[in-house]
PDB file of C-alpha atoms in Angstrom:
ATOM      1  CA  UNK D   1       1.931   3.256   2.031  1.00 90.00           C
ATOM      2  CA  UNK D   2       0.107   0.172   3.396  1.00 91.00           C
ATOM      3  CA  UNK D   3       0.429   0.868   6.986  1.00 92.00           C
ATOM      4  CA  UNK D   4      -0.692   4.251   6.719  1.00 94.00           C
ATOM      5  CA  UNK D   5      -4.174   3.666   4.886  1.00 95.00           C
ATOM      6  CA  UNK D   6      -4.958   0.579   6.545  1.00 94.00           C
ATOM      7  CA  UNK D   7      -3.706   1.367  10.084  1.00 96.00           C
ATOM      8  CA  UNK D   8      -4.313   5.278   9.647  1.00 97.00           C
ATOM      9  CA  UNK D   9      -7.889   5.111   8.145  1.00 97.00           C
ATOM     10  CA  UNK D  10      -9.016   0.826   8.560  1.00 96.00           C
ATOM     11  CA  UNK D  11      -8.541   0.067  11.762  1.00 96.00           C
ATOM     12  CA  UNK D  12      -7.742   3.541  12.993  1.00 96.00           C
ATOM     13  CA  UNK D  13      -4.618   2.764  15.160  1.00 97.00           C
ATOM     14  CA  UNK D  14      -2.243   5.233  13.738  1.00 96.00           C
ATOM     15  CA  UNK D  15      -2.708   8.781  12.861  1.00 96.00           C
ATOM     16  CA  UNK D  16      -4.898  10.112  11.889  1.00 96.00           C
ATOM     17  CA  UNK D  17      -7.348   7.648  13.708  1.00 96.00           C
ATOM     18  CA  UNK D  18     -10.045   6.901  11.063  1.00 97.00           C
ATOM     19  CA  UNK D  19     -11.963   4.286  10.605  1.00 97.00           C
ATOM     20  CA  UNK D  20     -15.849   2.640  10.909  1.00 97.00           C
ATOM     21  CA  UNK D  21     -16.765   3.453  14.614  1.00 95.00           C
ATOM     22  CA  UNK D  22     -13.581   5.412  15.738  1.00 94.00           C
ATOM     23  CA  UNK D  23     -13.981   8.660  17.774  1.00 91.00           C
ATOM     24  CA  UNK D  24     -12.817  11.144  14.580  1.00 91.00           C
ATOM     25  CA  UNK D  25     -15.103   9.244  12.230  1.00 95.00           C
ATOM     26  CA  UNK D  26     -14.252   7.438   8.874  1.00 97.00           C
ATOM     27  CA  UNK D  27     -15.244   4.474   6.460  1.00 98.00           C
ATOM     28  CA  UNK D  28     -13.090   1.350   6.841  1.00 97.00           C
ATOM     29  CA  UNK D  29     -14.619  -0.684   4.018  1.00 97.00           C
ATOM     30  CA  UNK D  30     -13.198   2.673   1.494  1.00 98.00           C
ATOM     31  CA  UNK D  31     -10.860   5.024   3.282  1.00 98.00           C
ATOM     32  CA  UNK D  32      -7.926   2.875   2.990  1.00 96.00           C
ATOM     33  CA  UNK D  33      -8.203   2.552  -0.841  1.00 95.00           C
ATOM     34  CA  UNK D  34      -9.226   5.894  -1.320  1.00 97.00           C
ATOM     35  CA  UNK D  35      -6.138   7.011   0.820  1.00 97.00           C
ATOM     36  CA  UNK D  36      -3.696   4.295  -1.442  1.00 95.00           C
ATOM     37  CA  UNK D  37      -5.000   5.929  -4.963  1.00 96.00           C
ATOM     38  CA  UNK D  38      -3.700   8.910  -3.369  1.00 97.00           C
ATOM     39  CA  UNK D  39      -0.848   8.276  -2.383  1.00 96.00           C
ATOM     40  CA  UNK D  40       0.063   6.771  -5.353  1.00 95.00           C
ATOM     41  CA  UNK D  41      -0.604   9.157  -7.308  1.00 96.00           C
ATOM     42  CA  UNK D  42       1.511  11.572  -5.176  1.00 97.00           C
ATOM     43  CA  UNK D  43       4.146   9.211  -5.633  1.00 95.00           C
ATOM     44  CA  UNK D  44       3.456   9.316  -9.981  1.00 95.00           C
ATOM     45  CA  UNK D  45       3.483  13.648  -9.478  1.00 97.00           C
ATOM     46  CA  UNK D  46       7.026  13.958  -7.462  1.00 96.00           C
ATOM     47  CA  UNK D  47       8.609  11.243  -9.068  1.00 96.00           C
ATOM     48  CA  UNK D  48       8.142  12.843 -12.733  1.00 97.00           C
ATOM     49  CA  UNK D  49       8.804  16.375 -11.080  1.00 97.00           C
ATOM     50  CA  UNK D  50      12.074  15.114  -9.997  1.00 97.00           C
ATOM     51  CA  UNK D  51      13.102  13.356 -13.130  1.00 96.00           C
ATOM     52  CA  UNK D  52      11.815  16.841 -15.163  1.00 97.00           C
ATOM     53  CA  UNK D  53      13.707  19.512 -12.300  1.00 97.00           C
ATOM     54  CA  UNK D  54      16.335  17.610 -10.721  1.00 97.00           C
ATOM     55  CA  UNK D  55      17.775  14.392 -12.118  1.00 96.00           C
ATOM     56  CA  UNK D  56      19.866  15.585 -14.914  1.00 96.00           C
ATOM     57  CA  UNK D  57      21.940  17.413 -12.170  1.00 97.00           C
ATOM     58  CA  UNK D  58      21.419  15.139  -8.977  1.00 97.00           C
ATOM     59  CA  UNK D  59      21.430  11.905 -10.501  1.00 96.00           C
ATOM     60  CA  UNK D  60      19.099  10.360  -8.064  1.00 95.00           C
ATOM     61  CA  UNK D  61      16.949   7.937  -7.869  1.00 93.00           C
ATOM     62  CA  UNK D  62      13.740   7.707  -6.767  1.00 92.00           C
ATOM     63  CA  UNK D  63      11.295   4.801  -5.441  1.00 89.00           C
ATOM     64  CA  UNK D  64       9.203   3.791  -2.440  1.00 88.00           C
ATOM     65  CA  UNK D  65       9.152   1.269   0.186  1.00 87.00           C
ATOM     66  CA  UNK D  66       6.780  -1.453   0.816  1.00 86.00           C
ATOM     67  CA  UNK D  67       6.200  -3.984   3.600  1.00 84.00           C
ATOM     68  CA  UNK D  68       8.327  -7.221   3.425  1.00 76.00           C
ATOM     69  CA  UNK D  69       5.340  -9.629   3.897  1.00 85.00           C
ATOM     70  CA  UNK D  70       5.781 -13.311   2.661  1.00 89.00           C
ATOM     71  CA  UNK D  71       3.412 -16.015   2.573  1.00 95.00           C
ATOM     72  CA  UNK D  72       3.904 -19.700   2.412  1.00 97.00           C
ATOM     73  CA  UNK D  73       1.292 -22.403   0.955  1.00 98.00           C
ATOM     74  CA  UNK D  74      -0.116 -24.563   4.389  1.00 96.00           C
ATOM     75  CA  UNK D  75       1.039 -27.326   2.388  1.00 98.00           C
ATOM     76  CA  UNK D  76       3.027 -27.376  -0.658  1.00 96.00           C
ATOM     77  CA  UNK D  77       1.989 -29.906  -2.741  1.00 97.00           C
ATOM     78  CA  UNK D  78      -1.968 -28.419  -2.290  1.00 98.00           C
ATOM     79  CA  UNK D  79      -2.497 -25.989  -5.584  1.00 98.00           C
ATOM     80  CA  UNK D  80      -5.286 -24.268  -3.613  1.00 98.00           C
ATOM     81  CA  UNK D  81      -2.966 -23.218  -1.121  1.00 98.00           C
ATOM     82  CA  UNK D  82      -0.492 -22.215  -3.594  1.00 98.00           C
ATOM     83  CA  UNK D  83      -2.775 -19.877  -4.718  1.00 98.00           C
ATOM     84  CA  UNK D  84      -4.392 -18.755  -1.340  1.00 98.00           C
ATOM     85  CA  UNK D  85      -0.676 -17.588  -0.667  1.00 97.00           C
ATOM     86  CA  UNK D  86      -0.125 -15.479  -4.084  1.00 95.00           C
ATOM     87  CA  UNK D  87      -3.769 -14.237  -3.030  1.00 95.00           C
ATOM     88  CA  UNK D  88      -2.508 -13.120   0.429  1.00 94.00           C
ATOM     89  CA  UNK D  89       0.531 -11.644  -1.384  1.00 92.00           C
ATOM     90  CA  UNK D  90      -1.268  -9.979  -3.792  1.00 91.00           C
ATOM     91  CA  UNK D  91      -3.956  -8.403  -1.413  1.00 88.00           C
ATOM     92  CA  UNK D  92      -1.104  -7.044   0.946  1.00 88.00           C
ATOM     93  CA  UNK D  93       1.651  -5.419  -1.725  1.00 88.00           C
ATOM     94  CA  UNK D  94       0.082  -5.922  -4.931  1.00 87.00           C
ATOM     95  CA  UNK D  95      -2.654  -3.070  -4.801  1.00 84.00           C
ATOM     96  CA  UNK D  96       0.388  -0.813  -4.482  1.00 87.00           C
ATOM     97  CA  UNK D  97       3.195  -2.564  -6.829  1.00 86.00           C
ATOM     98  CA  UNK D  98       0.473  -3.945  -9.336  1.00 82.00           C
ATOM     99  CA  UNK D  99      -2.465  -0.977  -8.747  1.00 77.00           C
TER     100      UNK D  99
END
């Protein structure tokens, strides 16, 4: 979900090639959110239509995938960059695992 509102509709580099300034248009500074609330909520819709329809028989699970990103204090013993890490972490997988 990250790479496609950011890269789709931020920086416009994949599909569909939106973003502030790009030849098809678009807003980089809300697209990408706008675009994540989506997509989450797509996620919320078919995840409780399969659980309703199809679980009981299938027995599936259901669930998403999210980049692997990890971020590392510049020093260790510094509590500001402790917490600029969990910031960095947070910014890049916690809108979508935290939204």
């Amino acid at each position: 979900p990250y790479s496609l509102a950011t890269k789709g509709y931020g920086d416009g580099s994949y599909p569909p090639g939106r973003c502030t300034g790009c030849e098809f248009g678009g807003n980089s500074a809300t697209e990408p959110y706008t675009v994540a609330h989506h997509q989450l909520l797509a996620h919320a819709t078919t995840v409780a239509l399969y659980r309703e329809r199809y679980k009981k028989t299938q027995g599936g699970k259901i669930g998403t995938t999210l980049i692997g990103r990890w971020f590392v204090p510049l020093n260790e013993t510094s509590d500001q960059d402790k917490a600029a890490a969990k910031r960095a972490f947070d910014f890049i997988v916690g809108w979508f695992l935290d939204p």
